[in-house]
PDB file of C-alpha atoms in Angstrom:
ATOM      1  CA  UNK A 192      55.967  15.064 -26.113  1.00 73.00           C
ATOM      2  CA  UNK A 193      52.862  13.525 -23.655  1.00 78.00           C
ATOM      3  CA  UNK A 194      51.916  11.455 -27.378  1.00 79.00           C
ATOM      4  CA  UNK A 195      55.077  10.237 -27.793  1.00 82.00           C
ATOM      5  CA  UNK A 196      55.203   9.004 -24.214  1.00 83.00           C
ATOM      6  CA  UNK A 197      51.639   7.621 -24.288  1.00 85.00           C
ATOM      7  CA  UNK A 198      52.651   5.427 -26.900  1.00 85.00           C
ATOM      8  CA  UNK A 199      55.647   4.114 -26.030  1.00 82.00           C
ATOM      9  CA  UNK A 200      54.033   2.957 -22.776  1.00 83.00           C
ATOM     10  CA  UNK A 201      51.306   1.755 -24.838  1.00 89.00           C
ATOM     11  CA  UNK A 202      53.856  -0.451 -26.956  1.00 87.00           C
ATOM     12  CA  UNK A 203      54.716  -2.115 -23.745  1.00 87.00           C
ATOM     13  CA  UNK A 204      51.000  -3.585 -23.756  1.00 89.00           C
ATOM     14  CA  UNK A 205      50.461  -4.201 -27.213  1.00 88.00           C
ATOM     15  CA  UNK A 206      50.925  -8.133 -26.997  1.00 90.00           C
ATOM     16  CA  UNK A 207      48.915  -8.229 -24.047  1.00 89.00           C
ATOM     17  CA  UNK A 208      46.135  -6.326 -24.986  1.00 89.00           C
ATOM     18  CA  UNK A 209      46.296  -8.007 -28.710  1.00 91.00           C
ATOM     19  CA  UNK A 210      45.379 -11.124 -26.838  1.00 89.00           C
ATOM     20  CA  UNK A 211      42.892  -9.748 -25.151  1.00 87.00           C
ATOM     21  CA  UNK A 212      41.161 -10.051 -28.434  1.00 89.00           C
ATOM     22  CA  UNK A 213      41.006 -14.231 -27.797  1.00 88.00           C
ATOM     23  CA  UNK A 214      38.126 -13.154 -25.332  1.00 87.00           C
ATOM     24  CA  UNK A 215      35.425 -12.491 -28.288  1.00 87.00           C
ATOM     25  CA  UNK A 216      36.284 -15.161 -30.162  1.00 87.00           C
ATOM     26  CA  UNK A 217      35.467 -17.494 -27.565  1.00 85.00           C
ATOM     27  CA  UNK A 218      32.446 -16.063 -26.318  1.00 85.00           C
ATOM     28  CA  UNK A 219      31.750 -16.858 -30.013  1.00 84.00           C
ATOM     29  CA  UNK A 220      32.295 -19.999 -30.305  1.00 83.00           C
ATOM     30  CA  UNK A 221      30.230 -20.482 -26.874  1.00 81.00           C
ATOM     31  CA  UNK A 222      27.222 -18.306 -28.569  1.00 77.00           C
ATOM     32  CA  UNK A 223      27.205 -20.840 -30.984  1.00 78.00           C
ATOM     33  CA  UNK A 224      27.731 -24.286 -28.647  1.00 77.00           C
ATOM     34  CA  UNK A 225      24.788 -22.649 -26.480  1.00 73.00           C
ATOM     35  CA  UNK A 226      22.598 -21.980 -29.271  1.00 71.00           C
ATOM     36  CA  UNK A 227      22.486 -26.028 -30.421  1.00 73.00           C
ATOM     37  CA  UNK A 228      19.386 -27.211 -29.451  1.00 71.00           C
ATOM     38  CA  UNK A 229      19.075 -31.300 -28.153  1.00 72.00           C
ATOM     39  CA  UNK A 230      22.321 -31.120 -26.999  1.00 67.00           C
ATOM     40  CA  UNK A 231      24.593 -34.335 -26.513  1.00 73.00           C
ATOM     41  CA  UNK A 232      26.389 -35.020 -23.159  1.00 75.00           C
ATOM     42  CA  UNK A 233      29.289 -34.479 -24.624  1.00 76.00           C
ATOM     43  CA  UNK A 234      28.517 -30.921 -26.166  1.00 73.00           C
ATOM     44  CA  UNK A 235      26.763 -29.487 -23.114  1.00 74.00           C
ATOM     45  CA  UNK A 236      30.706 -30.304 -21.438  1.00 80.00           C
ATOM     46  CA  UNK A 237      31.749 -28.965 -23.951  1.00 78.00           C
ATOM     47  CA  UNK A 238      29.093 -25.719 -23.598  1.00 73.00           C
ATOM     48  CA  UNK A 239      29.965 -25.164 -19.850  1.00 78.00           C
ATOM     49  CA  UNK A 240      33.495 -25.522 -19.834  1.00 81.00           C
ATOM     50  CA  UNK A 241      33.455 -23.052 -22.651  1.00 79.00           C
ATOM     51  CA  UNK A 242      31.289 -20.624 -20.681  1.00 77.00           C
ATOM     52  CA  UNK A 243      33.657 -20.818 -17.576  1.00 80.00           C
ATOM     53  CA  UNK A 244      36.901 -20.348 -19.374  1.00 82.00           C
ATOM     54  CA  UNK A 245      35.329 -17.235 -20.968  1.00 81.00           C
ATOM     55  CA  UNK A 246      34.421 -16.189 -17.911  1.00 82.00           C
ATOM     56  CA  UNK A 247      38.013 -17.091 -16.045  1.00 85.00           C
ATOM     57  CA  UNK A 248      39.537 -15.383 -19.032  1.00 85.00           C
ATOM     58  CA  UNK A 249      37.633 -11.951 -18.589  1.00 85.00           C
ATOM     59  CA  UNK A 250      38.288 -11.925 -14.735  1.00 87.00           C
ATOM     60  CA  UNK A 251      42.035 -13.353 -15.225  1.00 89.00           C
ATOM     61  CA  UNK A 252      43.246 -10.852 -17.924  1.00 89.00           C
ATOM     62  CA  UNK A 253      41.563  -7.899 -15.873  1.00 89.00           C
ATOM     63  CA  UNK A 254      43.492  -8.616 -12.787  1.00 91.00           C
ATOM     64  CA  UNK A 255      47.066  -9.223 -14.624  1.00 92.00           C
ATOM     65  CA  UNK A 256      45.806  -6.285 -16.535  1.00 92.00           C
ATOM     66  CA  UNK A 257      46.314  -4.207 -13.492  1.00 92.00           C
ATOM     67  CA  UNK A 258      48.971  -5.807 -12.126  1.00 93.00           C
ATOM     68  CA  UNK A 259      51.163  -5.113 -15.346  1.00 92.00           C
ATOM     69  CA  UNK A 260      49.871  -1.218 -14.402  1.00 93.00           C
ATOM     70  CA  UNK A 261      51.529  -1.381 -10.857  1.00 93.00           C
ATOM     71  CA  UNK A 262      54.782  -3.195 -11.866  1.00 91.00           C
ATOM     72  CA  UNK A 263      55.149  -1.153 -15.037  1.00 90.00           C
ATOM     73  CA  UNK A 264      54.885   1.996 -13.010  1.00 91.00           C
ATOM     74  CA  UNK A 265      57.146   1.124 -10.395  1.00 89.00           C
ATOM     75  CA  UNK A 266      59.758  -0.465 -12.754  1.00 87.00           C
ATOM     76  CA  UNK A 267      59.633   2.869 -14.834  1.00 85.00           C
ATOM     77  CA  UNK A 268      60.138   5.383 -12.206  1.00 84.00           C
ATOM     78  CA  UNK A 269      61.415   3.774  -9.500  1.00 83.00           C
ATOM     79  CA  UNK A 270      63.714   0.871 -11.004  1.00 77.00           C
ATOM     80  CA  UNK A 271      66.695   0.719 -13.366  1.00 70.00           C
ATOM     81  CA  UNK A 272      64.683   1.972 -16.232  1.00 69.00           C
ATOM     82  CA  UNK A 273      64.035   5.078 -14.115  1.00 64.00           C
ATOM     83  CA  UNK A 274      67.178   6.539 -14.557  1.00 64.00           C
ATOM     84  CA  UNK A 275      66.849   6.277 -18.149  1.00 68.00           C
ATOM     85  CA  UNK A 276      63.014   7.553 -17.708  1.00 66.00           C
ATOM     86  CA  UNK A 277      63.199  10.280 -15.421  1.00 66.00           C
ATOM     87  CA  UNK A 278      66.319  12.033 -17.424  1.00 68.00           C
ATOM     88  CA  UNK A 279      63.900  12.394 -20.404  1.00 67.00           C
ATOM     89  CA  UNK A 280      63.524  16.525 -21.250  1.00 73.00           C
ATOM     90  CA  UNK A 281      59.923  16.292 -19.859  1.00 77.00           C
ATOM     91  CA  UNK A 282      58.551  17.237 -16.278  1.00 84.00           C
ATOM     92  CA  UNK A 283      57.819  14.954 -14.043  1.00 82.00           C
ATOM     93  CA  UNK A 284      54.012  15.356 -14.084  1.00 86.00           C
ATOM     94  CA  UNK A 285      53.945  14.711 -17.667  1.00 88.00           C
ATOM     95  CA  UNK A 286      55.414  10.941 -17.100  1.00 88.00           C
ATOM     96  CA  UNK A 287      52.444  10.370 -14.618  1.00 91.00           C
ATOM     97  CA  UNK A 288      50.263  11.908 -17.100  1.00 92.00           C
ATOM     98  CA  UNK A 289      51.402   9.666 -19.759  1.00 92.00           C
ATOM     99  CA  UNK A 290      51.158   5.947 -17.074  1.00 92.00           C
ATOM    100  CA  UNK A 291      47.757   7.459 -16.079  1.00 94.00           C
ATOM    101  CA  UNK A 292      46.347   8.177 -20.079  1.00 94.00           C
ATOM    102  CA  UNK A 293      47.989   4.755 -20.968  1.00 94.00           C
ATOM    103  CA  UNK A 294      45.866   2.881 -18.203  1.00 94.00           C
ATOM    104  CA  UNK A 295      42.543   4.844 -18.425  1.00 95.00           C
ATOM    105  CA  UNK A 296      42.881   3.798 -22.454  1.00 94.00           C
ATOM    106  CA  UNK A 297      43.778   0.251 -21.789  1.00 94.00           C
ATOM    107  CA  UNK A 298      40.989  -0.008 -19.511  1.00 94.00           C
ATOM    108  CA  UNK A 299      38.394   1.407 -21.262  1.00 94.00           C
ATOM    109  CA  UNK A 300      39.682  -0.847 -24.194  1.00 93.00           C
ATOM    110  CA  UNK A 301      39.403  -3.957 -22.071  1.00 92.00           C
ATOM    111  CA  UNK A 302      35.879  -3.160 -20.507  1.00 90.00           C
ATOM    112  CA  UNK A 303      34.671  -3.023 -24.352  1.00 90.00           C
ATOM    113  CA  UNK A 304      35.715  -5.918 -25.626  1.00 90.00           C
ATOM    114  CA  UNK A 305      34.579  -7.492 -21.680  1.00 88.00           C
ATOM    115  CA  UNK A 306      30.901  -6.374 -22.264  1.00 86.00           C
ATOM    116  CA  UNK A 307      30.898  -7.164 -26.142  1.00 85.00           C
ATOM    117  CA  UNK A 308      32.219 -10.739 -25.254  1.00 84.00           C
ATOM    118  CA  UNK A 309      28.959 -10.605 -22.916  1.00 82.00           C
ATOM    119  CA  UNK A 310      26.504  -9.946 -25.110  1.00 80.00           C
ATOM    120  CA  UNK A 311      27.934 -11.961 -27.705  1.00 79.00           C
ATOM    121  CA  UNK A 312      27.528 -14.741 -25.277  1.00 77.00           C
ATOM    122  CA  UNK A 313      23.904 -14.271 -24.669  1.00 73.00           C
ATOM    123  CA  UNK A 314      22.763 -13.496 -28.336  1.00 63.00           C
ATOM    124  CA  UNK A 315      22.111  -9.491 -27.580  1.00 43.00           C
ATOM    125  CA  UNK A 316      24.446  -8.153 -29.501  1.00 40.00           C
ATOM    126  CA  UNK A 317      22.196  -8.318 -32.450  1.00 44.00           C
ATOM    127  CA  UNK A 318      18.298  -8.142 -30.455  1.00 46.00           C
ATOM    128  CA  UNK A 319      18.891  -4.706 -29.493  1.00 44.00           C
ATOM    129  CA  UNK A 320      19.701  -2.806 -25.891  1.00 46.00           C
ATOM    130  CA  UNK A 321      16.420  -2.640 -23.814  1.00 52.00           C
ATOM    131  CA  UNK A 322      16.428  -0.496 -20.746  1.00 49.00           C
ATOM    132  CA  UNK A 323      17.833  -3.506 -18.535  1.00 55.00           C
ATOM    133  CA  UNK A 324      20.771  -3.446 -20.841  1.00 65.00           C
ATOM    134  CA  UNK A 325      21.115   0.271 -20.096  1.00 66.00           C
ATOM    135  CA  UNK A 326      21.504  -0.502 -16.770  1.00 65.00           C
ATOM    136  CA  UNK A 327      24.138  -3.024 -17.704  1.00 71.00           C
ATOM    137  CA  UNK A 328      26.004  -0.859 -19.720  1.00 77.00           C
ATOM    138  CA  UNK A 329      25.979   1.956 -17.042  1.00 78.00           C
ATOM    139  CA  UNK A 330      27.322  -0.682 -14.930  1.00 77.00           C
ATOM    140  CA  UNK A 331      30.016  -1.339 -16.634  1.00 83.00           C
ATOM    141  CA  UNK A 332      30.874   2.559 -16.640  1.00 87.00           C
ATOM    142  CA  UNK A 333      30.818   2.508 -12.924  1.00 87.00           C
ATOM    143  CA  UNK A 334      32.968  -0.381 -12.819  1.00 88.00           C
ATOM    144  CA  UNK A 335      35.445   1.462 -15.717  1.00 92.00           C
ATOM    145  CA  UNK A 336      35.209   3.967 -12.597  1.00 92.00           C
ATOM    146  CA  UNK A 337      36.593   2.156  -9.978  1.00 91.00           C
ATOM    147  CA  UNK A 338      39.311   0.524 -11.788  1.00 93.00           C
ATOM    148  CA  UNK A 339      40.551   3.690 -13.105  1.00 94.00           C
ATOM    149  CA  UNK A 340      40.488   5.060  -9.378  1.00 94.00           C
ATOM    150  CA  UNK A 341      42.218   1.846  -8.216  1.00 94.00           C
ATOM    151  CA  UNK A 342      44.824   2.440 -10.474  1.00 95.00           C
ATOM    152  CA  UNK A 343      45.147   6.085  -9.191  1.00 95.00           C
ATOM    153  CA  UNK A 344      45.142   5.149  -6.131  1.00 95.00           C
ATOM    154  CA  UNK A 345      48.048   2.218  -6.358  1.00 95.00           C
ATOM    155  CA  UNK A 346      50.170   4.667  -8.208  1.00 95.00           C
ATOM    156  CA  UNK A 347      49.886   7.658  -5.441  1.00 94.00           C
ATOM    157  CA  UNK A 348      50.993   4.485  -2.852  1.00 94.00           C
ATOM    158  CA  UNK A 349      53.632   3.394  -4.790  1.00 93.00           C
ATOM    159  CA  UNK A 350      55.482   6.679  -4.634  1.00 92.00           C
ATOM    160  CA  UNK A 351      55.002   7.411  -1.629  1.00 92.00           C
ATOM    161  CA  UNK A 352      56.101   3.886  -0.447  1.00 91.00           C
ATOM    162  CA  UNK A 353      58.743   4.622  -2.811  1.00 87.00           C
ATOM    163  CA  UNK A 354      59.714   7.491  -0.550  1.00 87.00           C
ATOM    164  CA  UNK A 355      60.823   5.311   2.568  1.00 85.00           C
ATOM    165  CA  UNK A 356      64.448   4.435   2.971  1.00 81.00           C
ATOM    166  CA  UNK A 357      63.482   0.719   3.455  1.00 84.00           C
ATOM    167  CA  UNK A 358      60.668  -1.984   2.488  1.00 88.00           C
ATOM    168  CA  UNK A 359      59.586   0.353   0.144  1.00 88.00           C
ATOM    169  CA  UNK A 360      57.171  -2.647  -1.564  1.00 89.00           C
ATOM    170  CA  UNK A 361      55.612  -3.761   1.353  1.00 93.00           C
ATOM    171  CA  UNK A 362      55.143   0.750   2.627  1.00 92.00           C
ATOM    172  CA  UNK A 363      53.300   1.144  -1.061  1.00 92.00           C
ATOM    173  CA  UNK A 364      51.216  -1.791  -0.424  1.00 93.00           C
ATOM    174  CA  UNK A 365      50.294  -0.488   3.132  1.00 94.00           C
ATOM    175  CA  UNK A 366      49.603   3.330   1.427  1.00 93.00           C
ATOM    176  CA  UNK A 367      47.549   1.802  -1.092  1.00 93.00           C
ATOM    177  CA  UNK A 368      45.482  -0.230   0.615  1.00 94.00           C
ATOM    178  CA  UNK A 369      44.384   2.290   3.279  1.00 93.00           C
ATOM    179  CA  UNK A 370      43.882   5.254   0.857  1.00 93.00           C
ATOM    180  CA  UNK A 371      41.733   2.555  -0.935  1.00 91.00           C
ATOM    181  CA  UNK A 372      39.801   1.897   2.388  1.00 91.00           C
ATOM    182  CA  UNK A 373      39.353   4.937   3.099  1.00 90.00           C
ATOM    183  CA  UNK A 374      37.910   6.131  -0.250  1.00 88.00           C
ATOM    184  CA  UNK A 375      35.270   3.601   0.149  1.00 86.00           C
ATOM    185  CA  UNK A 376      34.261   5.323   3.454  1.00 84.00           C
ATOM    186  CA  UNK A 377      31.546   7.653   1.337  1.00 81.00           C
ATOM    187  CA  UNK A 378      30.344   4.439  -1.067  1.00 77.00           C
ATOM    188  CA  UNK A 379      29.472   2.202   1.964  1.00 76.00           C
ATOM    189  CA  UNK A 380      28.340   4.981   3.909  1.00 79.00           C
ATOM    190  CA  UNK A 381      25.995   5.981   1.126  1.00 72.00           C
ATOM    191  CA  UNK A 382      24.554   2.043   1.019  1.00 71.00           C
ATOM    192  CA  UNK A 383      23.681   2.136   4.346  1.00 71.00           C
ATOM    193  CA  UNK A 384      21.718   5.604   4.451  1.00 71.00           C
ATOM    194  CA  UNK A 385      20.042   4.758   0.976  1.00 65.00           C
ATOM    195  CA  UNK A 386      19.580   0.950   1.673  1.00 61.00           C
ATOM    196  CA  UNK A 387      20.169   0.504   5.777  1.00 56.00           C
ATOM    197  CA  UNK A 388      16.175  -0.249   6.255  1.00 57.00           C
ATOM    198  CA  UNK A 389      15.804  -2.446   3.235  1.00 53.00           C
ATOM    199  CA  UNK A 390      19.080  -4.419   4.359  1.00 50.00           C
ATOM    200  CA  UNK A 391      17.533  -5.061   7.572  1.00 48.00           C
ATOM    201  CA  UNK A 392      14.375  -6.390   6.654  1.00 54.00           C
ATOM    202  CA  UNK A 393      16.461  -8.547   4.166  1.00 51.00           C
ATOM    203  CA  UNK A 394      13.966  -7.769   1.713  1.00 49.00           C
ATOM    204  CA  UNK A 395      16.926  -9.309  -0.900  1.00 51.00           C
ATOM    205  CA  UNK A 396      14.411  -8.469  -4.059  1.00 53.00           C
ATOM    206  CA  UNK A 397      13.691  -4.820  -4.016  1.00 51.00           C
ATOM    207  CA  UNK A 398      17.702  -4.778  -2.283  1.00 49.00           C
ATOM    208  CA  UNK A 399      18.509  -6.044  -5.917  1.00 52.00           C
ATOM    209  CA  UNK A 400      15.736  -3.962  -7.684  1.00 53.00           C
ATOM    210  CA  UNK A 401      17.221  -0.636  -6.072  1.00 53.00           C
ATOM    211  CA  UNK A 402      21.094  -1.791  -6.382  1.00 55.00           C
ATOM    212  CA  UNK A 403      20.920  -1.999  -9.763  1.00 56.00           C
ATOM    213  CA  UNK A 404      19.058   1.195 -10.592  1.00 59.00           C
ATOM    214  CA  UNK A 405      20.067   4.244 -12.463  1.00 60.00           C
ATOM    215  CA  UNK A 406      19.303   6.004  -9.094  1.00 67.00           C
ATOM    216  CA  UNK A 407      22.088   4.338  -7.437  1.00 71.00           C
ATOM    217  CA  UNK A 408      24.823   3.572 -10.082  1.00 76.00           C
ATOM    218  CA  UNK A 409      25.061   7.370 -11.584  1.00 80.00           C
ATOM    219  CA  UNK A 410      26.092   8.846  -7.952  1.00 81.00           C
ATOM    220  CA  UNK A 411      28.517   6.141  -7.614  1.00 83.00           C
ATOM    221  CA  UNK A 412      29.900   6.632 -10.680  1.00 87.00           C
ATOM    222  CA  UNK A 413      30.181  10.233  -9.557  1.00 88.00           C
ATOM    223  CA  UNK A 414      32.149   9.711  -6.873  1.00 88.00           C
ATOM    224  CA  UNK A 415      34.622   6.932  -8.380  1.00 91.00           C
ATOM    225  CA  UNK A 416      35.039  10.328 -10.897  1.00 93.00           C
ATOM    226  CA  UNK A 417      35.841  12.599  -8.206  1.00 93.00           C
ATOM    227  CA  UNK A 418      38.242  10.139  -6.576  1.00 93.00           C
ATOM    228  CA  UNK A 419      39.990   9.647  -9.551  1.00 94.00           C
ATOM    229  CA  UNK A 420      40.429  13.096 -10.253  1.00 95.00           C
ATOM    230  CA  UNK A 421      42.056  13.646  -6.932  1.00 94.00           C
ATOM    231  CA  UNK A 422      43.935  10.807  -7.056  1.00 94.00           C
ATOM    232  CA  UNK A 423      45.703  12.458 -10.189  1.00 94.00           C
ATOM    233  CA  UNK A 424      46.107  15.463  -9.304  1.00 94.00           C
ATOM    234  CA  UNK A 425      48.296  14.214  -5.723  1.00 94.00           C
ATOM    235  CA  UNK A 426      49.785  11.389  -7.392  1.00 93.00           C
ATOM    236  CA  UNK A 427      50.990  13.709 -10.083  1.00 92.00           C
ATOM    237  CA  UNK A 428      51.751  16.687  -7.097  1.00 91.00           C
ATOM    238  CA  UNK A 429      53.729  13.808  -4.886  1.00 91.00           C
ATOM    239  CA  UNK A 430      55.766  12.890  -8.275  1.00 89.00           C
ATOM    240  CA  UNK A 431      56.346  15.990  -9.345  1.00 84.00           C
ATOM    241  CA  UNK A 432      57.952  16.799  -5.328  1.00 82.00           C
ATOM    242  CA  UNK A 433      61.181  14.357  -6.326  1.00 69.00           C
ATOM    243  CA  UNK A 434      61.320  10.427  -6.188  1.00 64.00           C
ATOM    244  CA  UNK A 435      64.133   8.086  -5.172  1.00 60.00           C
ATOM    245  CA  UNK A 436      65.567   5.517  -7.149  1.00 57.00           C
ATOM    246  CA  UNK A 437      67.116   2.122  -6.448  1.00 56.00           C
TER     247      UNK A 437
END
C-alpha cells in the first residue's frame, strides 16, 4: 500500500518535475554560447543572460520545489482532501511515510539534474571528476541533507500548528522556524569551535580552504542525517497521535 501512495503523490509532481528537465538543456545551450571564442557584443549578452537565467532557474525551481512540499502536505492532511486522505485503510504513519519518500525522491532527483546542469555548464562533465570535484559533489550531498531535514522539519510544524484551535498557518510557521533554529544550534556551534580562531584572524583563505574540506562537510552531513531521522520519526509519532481537520 506505501507504493501505491508514493506514487500517487508522486503524480502530483510529475509536470513540475518534467520541467525541471528545461534546466539541462539550457545549461547546454550556455556550454555552447561560452565555448565561442572572439565573441561579439551581442553574443557575450547573449552568454550572460543565459548563465543567469540558468542560474535563477536552479535556485527558483528549488524553492517552489519545497514550497509545493509544504502546501501539498498541509492540503492533504489537513484540508478538504484530508477527509478523503486520512479515511484511506492505511495508518497514519504510513501517509507521512509516503509525503516524506515522495520528497526525499524528488529532491534527490532535482539535486542531480542541479549538479549535472553545473558541470555541463563548465565543460566537466566530459574532463573527468578531480578531487576538487569530489568535494563538490560531497557538497551537494550535504546540501541534499539539509533540504531533506528542512522538509522534516516543516512537516513536524505543520501538524503541530495544525493542532491549535486558531491561526493554525501562522502556529506551523512559528513551530517550524524555531525547531529549524534550534537544530542549527550544533552546526554553528561546531563552526565556531573548529573555525572560531581562524574567523578571528579573518584569515578568509585557509577559512575557505578548511570550509570546503572533506573534514568539515562529512560531519555536517552527519548531523543533517541524524536530524532528519528524528525529524521522521516525531513527525510521523505527532501524526500518528490524531490531527484536526478544517
Amino acid at each position: 500500500m506505501l507504493g501505491k501512495l508514493v506514487k500517487y503523490d508522486m503524480l502530483k509532481y510529475k509536470s513540475f518535475l518534467l520541467f525541471y528537465l528545461t534546466v539541462p538543456v539550457i545549461a547546454t545551450i550556455t556550454h555552447f554560447t561560452n565555448a565561442i571564442d572572439n565573441k561579439s557584443v551581442a553574443m557575450v549578452i547573449i552568454d550572460k543572460t543565459l548563465s543567469g537565467c540558468t542560474i535563477g532557474l536552479m535556485l527558483g525551481l528549488a524553492i517552489n520545489l519545497l514550497m509545493r512540499f509544504f502546501v501539498n502536505f498541509n492540503l492533504s492532511l489537513f484540508g478538504d482532501e484530508g477527509y478523503l486522505y486520512n479515511t484511506l485503510p492505511v495508518k497514519r504513519g504510513t501517509l507521512y511515510t509516503s509525503k516524506s519518500l515522495t520528497a526525499v525522491v524528488s529532491i534527490i532527483y532535482a539535486a542531480v539534474i542541479t549538479i549535472a546542469s553545473i558541470l555541463i555548464i563548465i565543460g566537466s562533465a566530459v574532463g573527468g571528476v578531480d578531487a576538487g570535484w569530489k568535494v563538490l559533489l560531497v557538497a551537494f550531498v550535504l546540501g541534499i541533507a539539509e533540504m531533506i531535514c528542512i522538509v522534516l522539519t516543516v512537516f513536524l510544524g505543520i501538524i503541530l500548528g495544525n493542532r491549535k484551535d486558531t491561526h493554525k498557518k501562522l502556529w506551523s510557521i512559528i513551530f517550524s522556524v524555531c525547531m529549524y533554529a534550534i537544530e542549527q544550534a550544533i552546526p554553528f556551534a561546531y563552526i565556531f569551535i573548529r573555525f572560531g580562531n581562524v574567523i578571528l584572524t579573518e584569515n578568509d583563505d585557509k577559512l575557505q580552504e578548511q570550509m570546503f574540506g572533506l573534514g568539515f562537510i562529512l560531519p555536517m552531513i552527519a548531523v543533517y542525517v541524524a536530524y532528519s531521522v528524528i525529524m521522521y520519526f516525531l513527525g510521523k509519532r505527532a501524526l500518528e497521535k490524531g490531527i484536526n481537520i478544517d
